[in-house]
Coordinates of C-alpha atoms in Angstrom, one line a residue:
M1 CA 69.7 177.1 -121.4
K2 CA 69.5 180.6 -120.0
K3 CA 72.8 182.1 -120.8
P4 CA 74.6 181.2 -124.2
N5 CA 78.0 179.6 -124.1
Q6 CA 81.1 181.1 -125.9
E7 CA 80.3 179.5 -129.3
Q8 CA 76.5 180.1 -129.2
Q9 CA 77.2 183.9 -128.3
E10 CA 79.4 184.2 -131.2
A11 CA 76.8 182.8 -133.6
I12 CA 74.1 185.0 -131.9
M13 CA 76.2 188.3 -132.2
H14 CA 77.0 187.9 -136.0
Y15 CA 75.6 190.8 -137.9
Q16 CA 76.4 190.9 -141.6
G17 CA 77.7 188.7 -144.2
P18 CA 77.6 184.8 -144.4
M19 CA 77.9 182.6 -141.6
M20 CA 77.6 178.7 -141.1
V21 CA 76.9 177.4 -137.6
L22 CA 77.7 173.7 -137.3
A23 CA 75.2 172.5 -134.9
G24 CA 75.5 168.9 -133.4
P25 CA 72.8 167.1 -131.5
G26 CA 71.7 168.8 -128.4
S27 CA 73.7 171.9 -129.0
G28 CA 70.8 174.6 -128.9
K29 CA 70.4 175.5 -132.4
T30 CA 66.9 176.7 -132.1
F31 CA 68.0 178.9 -129.3
V32 CA 70.8 180.3 -131.2
I33 CA 68.5 181.0 -134.2
T34 CA 65.8 182.8 -132.2
K35 CA 68.4 184.7 -130.1
R36 CA 70.1 185.9 -133.2
V37 CA 66.9 187.1 -134.6
E38 CA 66.2 189.0 -131.5
H39 CA 69.8 190.4 -131.4
L40 CA 69.4 191.8 -135.1
L41 CA 66.2 193.5 -134.0
K42 CA 67.3 194.9 -130.6
V43 CA 70.9 195.8 -131.1
H44 CA 71.0 196.4 -134.7
Q45 CA 67.6 197.9 -135.1
V46 CA 66.6 195.5 -138.2
P47 CA 63.0 196.0 -139.0
P48 CA 61.3 192.5 -138.2
Q49 CA 59.7 192.3 -141.6
N50 CA 63.3 192.1 -143.2
V51 CA 64.2 188.8 -141.5
L52 CA 63.3 185.5 -143.1
V53 CA 63.7 182.3 -141.3
L54 CA 63.5 179.1 -143.4
T55 CA 62.8 175.6 -142.1
Y56 CA 61.6 172.2 -143.2
T57 CA 58.3 171.7 -141.2
K58 CA 55.3 173.9 -140.1
A59 CA 55.9 172.5 -136.5
A60 CA 59.6 173.6 -136.3
A61 CA 58.7 177.0 -137.8
M62 CA 55.9 177.5 -135.2
E63 CA 58.3 176.5 -132.4
M64 CA 60.7 178.9 -133.3
K65 CA 58.2 181.7 -133.7
G66 CA 56.7 180.8 -130.3
R67 CA 60.2 180.9 -128.8
F68 CA 61.0 184.3 -130.2
L69 CA 57.7 186.1 -129.3
S70 CA 57.7 184.5 -125.8
N71 CA 61.1 186.7 -125.2
F72 CA 60.6 189.5 -127.7
S73 CA 57.5 191.6 -128.3
V74 CA 57.1 193.2 -131.6
S75 CA 54.1 194.6 -133.5
V76 CA 55.1 192.8 -136.5
S77 CA 56.8 189.3 -136.4
P78 CA 59.8 188.3 -138.5
V79 CA 58.9 185.6 -140.9
F80 CA 59.4 182.0 -139.7
A81 CA 58.3 179.8 -142.6
T82 CA 58.8 176.4 -144.4
F83 CA 60.6 176.7 -147.7
H84 CA 57.5 175.8 -149.6
S85 CA 55.2 178.2 -148.0
A86 CA 57.8 181.0 -148.3
F87 CA 58.3 180.3 -151.9
F88 CA 54.5 179.9 -152.7
R89 CA 53.8 183.3 -150.9
I90 CA 56.3 184.7 -153.7
L91 CA 54.3 183.0 -156.5
Q92 CA 51.1 184.2 -155.0
H93 CA 52.3 187.9 -155.4
A94 CA 53.6 187.3 -159.0
Y95 CA 50.8 185.0 -160.4
G96 CA 47.9 185.2 -158.1
F97 CA 48.0 181.4 -157.2
S98 CA 45.5 180.2 -154.7
P99 CA 46.4 177.6 -152.0
R100 CA 43.5 175.4 -153.5
Q101 CA 45.7 174.9 -156.7
I102 CA 48.4 172.9 -154.7
V103 CA 47.7 169.2 -155.3
T104 CA 48.1 167.1 -152.2
E105 CA 50.4 164.2 -151.9
S106 CA 47.2 161.7 -151.9
K107 CA 45.6 163.5 -154.9
K108 CA 49.1 163.1 -156.8
K109 CA 49.2 159.6 -156.0
E110 CA 45.7 158.9 -157.0
C111 CA 46.3 160.9 -160.3
L112 CA 49.5 158.9 -161.1
K113 CA 47.9 155.5 -160.1
K114 CA 45.3 156.0 -162.7
I115 CA 47.9 157.1 -165.4
I116 CA 49.9 154.0 -164.7
E117 CA 46.9 151.6 -164.5
S118 CA 45.9 152.9 -167.9
R119 CA 49.0 150.9 -169.4
Q120 CA 50.1 148.4 -166.8
K121 CA 49.3 146.8 -163.4
C122 CA 50.0 149.2 -160.9
N123 CA 51.4 148.1 -157.3
K124 CA 52.6 150.2 -154.3
E125 CA 56.2 149.9 -155.0
L126 CA 55.9 150.9 -158.7
L127 CA 53.8 153.9 -157.6
D128 CA 55.9 155.3 -155.0
N129 CA 59.0 154.8 -157.2
V130 CA 57.6 156.7 -160.1
M131 CA 56.4 159.4 -157.9
A132 CA 59.9 159.7 -156.3
E133 CA 61.6 159.8 -159.5
I134 CA 59.2 162.5 -161.1
A135 CA 60.0 164.7 -158.1
F136 CA 63.6 164.1 -158.2
L137 CA 63.5 164.9 -162.0
K138 CA 61.9 168.3 -161.3
E139 CA 64.2 169.3 -158.4
E140 CA 67.3 168.3 -160.0
R141 CA 66.1 169.9 -163.4
I142 CA 67.5 167.1 -165.3
N143 CA 67.4 167.1 -169.1
Q144 CA 65.0 164.2 -169.8
E145 CA 67.2 163.0 -172.7
E146 CA 70.0 162.4 -170.2
Y147 CA 68.0 160.5 -167.5
Y148 CA 67.6 156.8 -167.2
P149 CA 64.8 155.9 -164.8
T150 CA 64.9 152.8 -162.4
S151 CA 61.2 152.6 -161.6
C152 CA 60.3 151.3 -165.0
I153 CA 61.6 151.3 -168.6
K154 CA 62.3 154.8 -170.1
E155 CA 59.5 154.9 -172.5
Q156 CA 57.0 154.2 -170.0
F157 CA 58.2 156.5 -167.3
F158 CA 58.3 159.5 -169.5
L159 CA 54.8 158.8 -170.9
Y160 CA 53.6 158.9 -167.1
F161 CA 55.7 162.0 -166.3
Q162 CA 54.1 163.7 -169.4
E163 CA 50.7 162.7 -168.9
Y164 CA 51.0 163.8 -165.3
E165 CA 52.1 167.1 -166.1
K166 CA 49.3 167.4 -168.7
Q167 CA 46.7 166.7 -166.0
L168 CA 48.3 169.2 -163.7
R169 CA 48.3 172.1 -166.3
K170 CA 44.8 171.0 -167.6
H171 CA 43.4 171.7 -164.2
S172 CA 45.7 174.6 -163.2
L173 CA 47.5 172.8 -160.4
L174 CA 50.9 172.7 -159.2
D175 CA 52.5 170.2 -156.9
F176 CA 55.2 170.9 -154.2
E177 CA 58.2 170.6 -156.7
D178 CA 56.6 172.9 -159.0
I179 CA 56.5 175.5 -156.2
L180 CA 60.3 175.3 -156.2
V181 CA 60.6 175.1 -159.9
F182 CA 58.2 178.1 -160.6
C183 CA 60.0 180.3 -158.1
Y184 CA 63.5 179.6 -159.3
E185 CA 62.3 180.3 -163.0
L186 CA 60.6 183.5 -161.8
F187 CA 63.6 184.8 -160.2
K188 CA 65.9 183.8 -163.2
E189 CA 63.7 185.6 -165.6
R190 CA 62.3 188.6 -163.7
K191 CA 65.2 190.5 -162.1
D192 CA 62.7 193.2 -161.1
I193 CA 60.7 190.8 -159.0
L194 CA 63.8 189.4 -157.5
E195 CA 65.1 192.8 -156.6
N196 CA 61.9 193.5 -154.5
W197 CA 62.2 190.3 -152.7
Q198 CA 65.9 190.8 -151.9
K199 CA 65.0 194.1 -150.6
R200 CA 62.2 192.7 -148.5
Y201 CA 64.6 190.1 -146.9
P202 CA 68.0 191.4 -146.6
Y203 CA 68.6 189.0 -143.6
L204 CA 68.1 185.3 -144.3
L205 CA 68.5 182.3 -141.7
V206 CA 68.1 178.6 -142.7
D207 CA 67.5 175.9 -140.2
E208 CA 68.5 172.3 -140.9
F209 CA 70.8 173.6 -143.6
Q210 CA 72.2 169.9 -144.3
D211 CA 68.8 168.9 -145.5
I212 CA 68.6 171.5 -148.3
N213 CA 68.4 170.5 -152.0
A214 CA 70.1 171.8 -154.9
L215 CA 66.9 173.8 -156.0
Q216 CA 66.1 175.2 -152.7
Y217 CA 69.7 176.3 -152.4
D218 CA 69.6 178.1 -155.7
I219 CA 66.6 180.0 -154.7
V220 CA 68.2 181.0 -151.4
R221 CA 71.1 182.1 -153.2
F222 CA 69.1 184.4 -155.5
L223 CA 67.4 185.9 -152.3
A224 CA 70.6 186.4 -150.5
Q225 CA 72.1 188.7 -153.2
P226 CA 73.7 191.3 -153.0
E227 CA 74.0 191.7 -149.2
Q228 CA 75.0 188.1 -148.6
N229 CA 73.5 188.2 -145.2
L230 CA 73.0 184.4 -145.1
F231 CA 73.0 182.7 -141.8
V232 CA 72.8 178.8 -142.0
V233 CA 72.7 176.3 -139.2
G234 CA 73.0 172.6 -139.8
D235 CA 74.9 169.3 -139.1
D236 CA 76.4 167.5 -142.0
D237 CA 76.5 164.3 -139.7
Q238 CA 72.8 164.4 -139.4
S239 CA 72.0 164.6 -143.3
I240 CA 69.9 161.7 -143.8
Y241 CA 67.1 162.6 -146.5
R242 CA 69.1 162.1 -149.6
F243 CA 66.1 160.1 -150.9
R244 CA 64.2 163.3 -150.6
G245 CA 66.7 165.4 -152.6
A246 CA 68.8 166.5 -149.8
K247 CA 72.3 167.5 -151.0
P248 CA 74.8 167.5 -147.9
E249 CA 77.4 168.4 -150.6
V250 CA 75.8 171.9 -150.5
M251 CA 77.3 172.4 -147.0
F252 CA 80.8 171.3 -148.2
R253 CA 80.9 173.9 -151.0
F254 CA 79.3 176.7 -148.9
D255 CA 82.8 178.1 -148.3
E256 CA 83.5 178.2 -152.0
D257 CA 80.2 179.9 -152.9
Y258 CA 80.7 182.4 -150.0
P259 CA 84.5 183.0 -149.5
R260 CA 83.7 185.5 -146.6
T261 CA 82.1 182.9 -144.7
K262 CA 82.5 182.6 -140.8
R263 CA 82.1 179.2 -139.3
V264 CA 81.5 178.4 -135.6
L265 CA 81.1 175.0 -134.2
L266 CA 78.4 174.6 -131.3
K267 CA 80.5 171.9 -129.6
Q268 CA 78.7 171.4 -126.4
N269 CA 75.9 168.8 -126.5
Y270 CA 73.4 169.4 -123.7
R271 CA 71.5 166.2 -124.3
S272 CA 73.7 163.2 -124.0
T273 CA 76.3 161.7 -121.5
C274 CA 80.0 161.7 -122.7
T275 CA 80.0 158.1 -123.4
I276 CA 77.0 158.3 -125.8
V277 CA 78.5 161.4 -127.4
E278 CA 82.1 159.8 -127.7
S279 CA 80.6 156.5 -129.2
A280 CA 78.5 158.2 -131.7
L281 CA 81.4 160.3 -132.9
C282 CA 83.6 157.3 -133.1
L283 CA 81.1 155.8 -135.5
V284 CA 80.7 158.8 -137.6
S285 CA 84.3 159.6 -138.0
H286 CA 84.5 156.7 -140.3
N287 CA 82.8 158.8 -143.0
Q288 CA 85.2 160.4 -145.5
Q289 CA 83.2 163.5 -146.3
R290 CA 82.4 165.5 -143.3
F291 CA 83.5 168.4 -141.1
V292 CA 85.6 167.2 -138.1
K293 CA 84.0 168.2 -134.8
D294 CA 85.2 167.9 -131.2
I295 CA 81.9 167.7 -129.5
Q296 CA 81.5 167.4 -125.6
G297 CA 78.9 165.5 -123.6
L298 CA 77.6 166.1 -120.3
D299 CA 78.7 163.8 -117.4
Q300 CA 80.4 160.6 -118.1
G301 CA 77.4 158.3 -117.9
D302 CA 77.1 154.6 -118.4
P303 CA 78.7 152.6 -121.3
V304 CA 76.6 152.0 -124.5
Q305 CA 75.4 148.4 -124.3
V306 CA 75.5 145.9 -127.3
K307 CA 73.4 143.0 -127.1
E308 CA 73.1 139.9 -129.2
F309 CA 70.1 137.5 -129.5
L310 CA 69.5 134.3 -131.4
S311 CA 66.2 135.7 -132.7
S312 CA 63.9 138.8 -133.2
K313 CA 61.5 137.2 -130.7
A314 CA 64.2 136.8 -128.1
E315 CA 65.4 140.6 -128.7
A316 CA 61.6 141.7 -128.3
E317 CA 61.2 139.9 -125.1
Y318 CA 64.4 141.2 -123.6
I319 CA 63.5 144.9 -124.4
S320 CA 59.9 144.2 -123.1
R321 CA 61.2 142.7 -119.9
Q322 CA 63.9 145.3 -119.4
I323 CA 61.6 148.3 -119.7
Q324 CA 59.0 146.6 -117.4
Q325 CA 61.7 146.2 -114.7
E326 CA 62.8 149.8 -115.1
V327 CA 59.3 150.9 -114.7
E328 CA 58.9 148.9 -111.5
K329 CA 61.8 150.7 -110.2
G330 CA 60.2 154.0 -110.9
A331 CA 61.0 154.9 -114.5
K332 CA 58.2 156.2 -116.7
Y333 CA 57.0 154.5 -119.8
E334 CA 57.4 157.9 -121.8
E335 CA 61.3 157.9 -121.1
F336 CA 61.8 155.1 -123.3
A337 CA 62.2 154.9 -127.2
V338 CA 62.7 152.1 -129.5
L339 CA 64.3 153.1 -132.9
Y340 CA 64.8 150.9 -136.0
R341 CA 65.8 151.5 -139.7
I342 CA 62.5 150.6 -141.5
N343 CA 59.0 150.5 -140.4
T344 CA 58.6 146.7 -140.6
N345 CA 61.3 145.9 -138.1
P346 CA 59.2 146.3 -134.9
R347 CA 56.4 143.9 -135.9
I348 CA 57.5 140.9 -133.2
L349 CA 58.3 143.8 -130.8
V350 CA 54.7 145.3 -131.2
Q351 CA 53.0 141.8 -130.6
T352 CA 55.3 141.3 -127.6
L353 CA 54.6 144.6 -125.9
W354 CA 50.8 144.0 -126.6
Q355 CA 51.1 140.6 -124.8
A356 CA 52.8 142.0 -121.8
N357 CA 50.1 144.9 -121.6
I358 CA 52.9 147.6 -122.0
P359 CA 51.6 150.6 -123.6
F360 CA 53.3 152.1 -126.8
R361 CA 52.7 154.5 -129.4
M362 CA 54.2 154.5 -133.0
K363 CA 55.3 157.5 -135.0
D364 CA 55.3 155.6 -138.2
Y365 CA 52.6 153.2 -139.5
C366 CA 54.0 149.7 -139.2
P367 CA 52.6 147.9 -142.2
S368 CA 51.3 144.5 -141.7
M369 CA 53.1 142.0 -143.8
F370 CA 49.7 140.4 -144.1
T371 CA 48.3 143.3 -146.2
H372 CA 51.1 143.1 -148.8
W373 CA 50.0 141.6 -152.2
I374 CA 52.3 138.8 -151.7
A375 CA 50.4 137.7 -148.6
K376 CA 47.2 138.3 -150.4
D377 CA 48.5 135.8 -153.2
I378 CA 49.3 133.2 -150.4
F379 CA 46.0 133.6 -148.9
A380 CA 44.2 133.0 -152.3
Y381 CA 46.2 129.8 -152.6
V382 CA 45.3 128.6 -149.1
S383 CA 41.6 129.6 -149.7
L384 CA 41.6 127.6 -152.9
A385 CA 43.4 124.6 -151.2
L386 CA 40.7 124.7 -148.5
G387 CA 37.9 124.4 -151.2
S388 CA 37.2 127.9 -152.3
Q389 CA 35.8 128.1 -155.9
R390 CA 35.7 131.9 -156.0
R391 CA 36.6 133.4 -159.5
E392 CA 38.8 136.2 -157.6
D393 CA 40.8 133.7 -155.7
I394 CA 41.6 131.8 -158.9
L395 CA 42.2 135.2 -161.0
A396 CA 44.6 136.4 -158.2
V397 CA 47.2 133.4 -158.7
M398 CA 46.4 131.3 -161.8
N399 CA 49.4 133.1 -163.4
R400 CA 51.5 133.3 -160.4
P401 CA 53.6 131.2 -161.6
C402 CA 52.5 131.8 -165.1
R403 CA 50.2 129.1 -166.5
Y404 CA 49.3 131.0 -169.6
L405 CA 45.4 131.0 -168.6
S406 CA 43.1 133.5 -169.7
R407 CA 40.6 135.7 -167.7
D408 CA 38.1 134.8 -170.4
S409 CA 37.9 131.2 -169.5
L410 CA 36.3 132.1 -166.2
P411 CA 33.1 133.9 -166.9
S412 CA 31.3 133.0 -163.5
S413 CA 31.7 134.3 -160.1
H414 CA 32.0 130.7 -159.0
V415 CA 34.3 128.3 -160.8
S416 CA 33.7 124.6 -161.7
W417 CA 37.1 122.9 -162.3
D418 CA 35.4 120.4 -164.8
I419 CA 33.7 123.3 -166.7
W420 CA 37.1 125.1 -166.7
L421 CA 39.0 122.0 -167.9
N422 CA 36.4 121.8 -170.7
F423 CA 37.2 125.2 -172.0
Y424 CA 40.8 124.1 -172.7
E425 CA 39.9 120.5 -174.0
Y426 CA 41.5 121.4 -177.3
R427 CA 44.7 123.0 -175.7
R428 CA 46.3 120.1 -174.1
D429 CA 49.1 122.0 -172.6
L430 CA 46.7 124.3 -170.9
Y431 CA 44.3 121.6 -169.8
Q432 CA 47.4 119.9 -168.2
N433 CA 48.3 123.3 -166.5
I434 CA 44.9 123.3 -164.8
Q435 CA 45.2 119.5 -163.6
Q436 CA 48.5 120.3 -162.1
F437 CA 47.2 123.5 -160.6
R438 CA 44.3 121.4 -159.1
K439 CA 46.9 118.7 -157.7
D440 CA 49.0 121.2 -156.2
L441 CA 46.2 122.6 -154.2
K442 CA 44.9 119.3 -153.1
F443 CA 48.6 118.5 -151.8
M444 CA 48.7 122.0 -150.0
Q445 CA 45.6 121.0 -148.4
K446 CA 47.1 118.1 -146.6
C447 CA 50.0 120.2 -145.4
T448 CA 50.5 122.0 -142.2
P449 CA 50.6 125.7 -142.8
Y450 CA 54.4 125.9 -142.7
A451 CA 54.8 122.9 -145.0
G452 CA 52.2 124.3 -147.5
L453 CA 53.8 127.5 -148.0
I454 CA 57.1 125.9 -148.5
Y455 CA 55.5 123.6 -151.1
L456 CA 53.9 126.8 -152.6
R457 CA 57.3 128.5 -152.9
K458 CA 59.5 125.5 -153.9
G459 CA 57.0 122.9 -155.5
I460 CA 54.4 125.1 -157.3
G461 CA 57.1 127.8 -158.2
Y462 CA 56.0 131.0 -156.4
E463 CA 59.5 131.8 -155.4
E464 CA 60.7 131.5 -159.0
F465 CA 57.6 133.9 -160.2
L466 CA 58.7 136.4 -157.6
E467 CA 62.4 136.3 -158.7
E468 CA 61.2 137.0 -162.3
Y469 CA 58.9 139.6 -161.2
T470 CA 61.7 141.4 -159.3
R471 CA 63.8 141.4 -162.5
S472 CA 61.1 142.6 -164.4
Q473 CA 60.2 145.8 -162.3
R474 CA 64.0 146.4 -161.4
L475 CA 63.5 145.7 -157.6
K476 CA 66.1 144.3 -155.2
E477 CA 65.5 140.5 -155.1
N478 CA 65.7 140.8 -151.2
E479 CA 62.8 143.3 -151.0
L480 CA 60.1 140.8 -151.9
M481 CA 61.8 137.7 -150.6
D482 CA 62.1 139.1 -147.0
I483 CA 58.2 139.5 -147.2
L484 CA 57.8 135.9 -148.4
E485 CA 60.3 134.6 -145.7
E486 CA 58.7 136.5 -143.0
I487 CA 54.9 135.3 -143.9
T488 CA 56.4 131.7 -144.2
E489 CA 57.9 131.9 -140.7
S490 CA 54.7 133.1 -139.2
A491 CA 53.1 129.9 -140.3
K492 CA 55.6 127.8 -138.1
G493 CA 54.0 125.9 -135.1
F494 CA 50.3 126.0 -136.3
S495 CA 48.6 122.7 -137.2
T496 CA 45.8 123.9 -139.4
Y497 CA 45.3 126.8 -141.9
E498 CA 42.4 127.9 -139.7
D499 CA 44.5 128.4 -136.7
W500 CA 47.3 130.3 -138.9
M501 CA 44.4 132.6 -140.1
D502 CA 43.3 133.3 -136.7
Y503 CA 46.6 134.4 -135.6
V504 CA 46.9 136.5 -138.8
E505 CA 43.6 138.3 -137.9
K506 CA 44.9 138.9 -134.3
Q507 CA 48.0 140.5 -135.8
E508 CA 46.1 143.0 -137.8
K509 CA 44.1 144.0 -134.6
I510 CA 47.2 144.7 -132.8
L511 CA 49.0 146.6 -135.5
W512 CA 45.9 148.8 -136.4
E513 CA 43.6 149.0 -133.2
E514 CA 46.0 148.8 -130.4
A515 CA 48.6 151.1 -131.9
K516 CA 46.1 153.6 -133.0
A517 CA 44.3 153.6 -129.5
N518 CA 47.6 154.5 -128.0
Q519 CA 48.7 157.2 -130.3
K520 CA 47.5 160.1 -128.2
N521 CA 48.7 158.4 -124.9
P522 CA 51.9 160.1 -123.7
Q523 CA 52.6 157.7 -120.9
S524 CA 53.8 155.1 -123.4
I525 CA 57.0 153.7 -125.0
F526 CA 57.9 155.8 -128.3
L527 CA 58.4 153.3 -131.2
S528 CA 59.7 155.1 -134.5
T529 CA 61.8 154.8 -137.5
I530 CA 65.1 156.7 -137.1
H531 CA 64.0 159.1 -139.8
S532 CA 61.1 160.2 -137.8
A533 CA 62.8 160.4 -134.5
K534 CA 65.2 163.1 -135.8
G535 CA 65.2 166.0 -133.6
L536 CA 63.7 164.0 -130.7
E537 CA 65.3 163.1 -127.4
F538 CA 64.7 160.3 -124.9
K539 CA 66.2 159.2 -121.6
Q540 CA 66.6 155.7 -122.6
V541 CA 66.9 154.4 -126.3
Y542 CA 66.8 151.1 -127.7
L543 CA 68.3 150.7 -131.2
I544 CA 67.0 147.4 -132.6
S545 CA 67.8 145.1 -135.6
A546 CA 71.5 146.4 -135.9
N547 CA 72.1 143.8 -138.5
E548 CA 73.8 143.9 -141.9
G549 CA 71.2 144.5 -144.6
V550 CA 69.0 146.3 -142.0
I551 CA 71.4 149.2 -141.4
P552 CA 73.2 149.8 -143.6
Y553 CA 70.2 149.0 -145.6
A554 CA 70.7 146.2 -148.5
K555 CA 69.9 148.8 -151.0
A556 CA 72.9 151.0 -149.9
V557 CA 75.9 149.9 -152.0
L558 CA 77.8 153.1 -153.1
E559 CA 80.1 154.8 -150.6
P560 CA 77.9 157.9 -150.4
E561 CA 75.0 155.6 -149.6
I562 CA 76.9 153.7 -146.9
E563 CA 77.9 157.1 -145.4
E564 CA 74.4 158.1 -145.2
E565 CA 73.4 154.9 -143.6
R566 CA 76.2 155.7 -141.0
R567 CA 74.9 159.1 -140.4
L568 CA 71.4 157.5 -139.7
F569 CA 73.0 155.2 -137.1
Y570 CA 74.5 158.1 -135.6
V571 CA 71.4 160.1 -135.6
A572 CA 69.9 157.2 -133.8
M573 CA 72.5 157.0 -131.1
T574 CA 72.3 160.8 -130.4
R575 CA 68.6 160.5 -129.5
A576 CA 69.7 159.1 -126.1
K577 CA 70.3 161.1 -123.1
T578 CA 71.6 158.8 -120.3
Q579 CA 71.1 155.0 -121.5
L580 CA 71.7 153.6 -125.1
T581 CA 71.3 149.9 -125.9
I582 CA 72.0 148.5 -129.4
T583 CA 70.6 145.1 -130.2
W584 CA 71.2 142.6 -133.2
V585 CA 70.0 139.1 -133.8
K586 CA 71.9 136.0 -135.2
E587 CA 69.0 134.8 -137.4
R588 CA 66.5 136.6 -139.5
Y589 CA 63.8 134.8 -141.5
G590 CA 65.3 131.5 -140.8
K591 CA 68.7 132.5 -142.2
Q592 CA 71.9 133.4 -140.3
S593 CA 72.4 137.2 -140.3
A594 CA 75.4 139.3 -139.4
R595 CA 76.0 142.1 -137.0
S596 CA 76.1 145.6 -138.6
R597 CA 79.4 146.7 -139.4
F598 CA 78.6 150.0 -137.8
V599 CA 78.5 148.3 -134.4
S600 CA 82.0 147.2 -135.0
E601 CA 83.0 150.8 -135.8
I602 CA 82.3 151.9 -132.3
S603 CA 85.2 151.4 -130.0
A604 CA 84.8 150.4 -126.2
L605 CA 81.4 149.0 -126.2
N606 CA 80.0 146.8 -123.4
Q607 CA 78.7 143.7 -125.5
T608 CA 76.8 141.2 -124.0
T609 CA 74.6 138.1 -125.0

């Protein structure tokens, strides 16, 4: 993109005052940002140290800086930085903070886990949810009295929150949310310090503006006064990080906050064909809250394909076969990407690609369902059914479902059922519970793996236990039931538990060793969640598992949540340059499944089965 088009040129030549650049997929936003910085320095003689460019990742900041320096030689570079690094630099000047005082996400997780475990059993879901809510509470500056957490009951949550904050202050640490909070409070309370930074950076440029959260925006607004030379670049249709606190609403009120704002739309997509662009716009136009855009693609191109399959296995085999055929015709593996809503979607595809000896790399870790605590419960049951007497196996499941049995009744590392029964000889109800437990295990032993798991779920009552657990932890029922269904389905076709466990071990190897081995192999198919693929592009894209409950995700109920899911689908579609294939399956986990409503919202699709 050597010469800017008319809209790009208008944005690049903007000098003073606020401007919003609506930059759709493939429209050259990085080109516009770096060229506008160059224009400020070359034409308007703005000192480079007076320009601050903010973005979200270190990689993006480095890319923009590299592009700028490759075309423009300066002794001092403008500042290209992430929000957190720029704001932390401000705190360093004010308070003398050291980078060593920033607590990493892993340390934050470790600290919170200890705090939670001091009061209750802590699993990954609870830990992740508490972490997310603490970050949300800080960034939104919500009054604790007015907040009702969803991760656990209010009293527990605020005990965890307060203890976490106490630990940070005790060790003079701050987390990433604190960087924003402290910077905002500094600017609010110290007008003299704020004025110094306003004079230092009279020209502000913000990349990926649709991903800004309320606190970041407030800090940027402080810095932009009084000159209001605020140049923001973003695309409201690509706002997909609400779960991280991103507020697309900020874009819609920007004109109100800055009445003198000029707005320009970069309407030429230099990435995708017209058919892909038009199909994606057709979808996202169903959102009510958005800026209307007329975006143009490149040449016409082939129609977007929609394919229906009976099962995920058939879907995976088709994709594997199609890619292999294209490669045999001269295509390269690195030209293909497979995108999905959640990181568990590609499990069957990964296995299929591995069996076909097709190289792939994964942007996101694909968790094996067999490492989930539900799987560990099931393995404990299977182990006991096969004769295990290990105390750890019995402890894992003796109260799943609840049998009211005590840990104190199992003093030895190996358990004798007769001695265990004797412990409860004067508690007839508990004595009978152990006897029934033993009978259930003997029944499971005689079953095939699939039949044994069905009996565990229905006959023993593990499914009922999960439903009760889901209610107590305020989780969506399908979150855990889908895992249970998938594990159960995996046991189909095996005649013995030993054969099934061999299969489980092989799956672990595929997901861990094979995927890891190909991580640095560029000549491979790219597998990624849609969130992690944002900003990337590929010649041919497969968007898999386009089913209701997957995308839009089952958790998305309110209209703003559905609109974000639709934007996510839009982002996935616009990663494709020339070929886009959307696939969905009629049956998931042994149950009928419907096609995503988003597929129905795209007109003129070429649908085949």
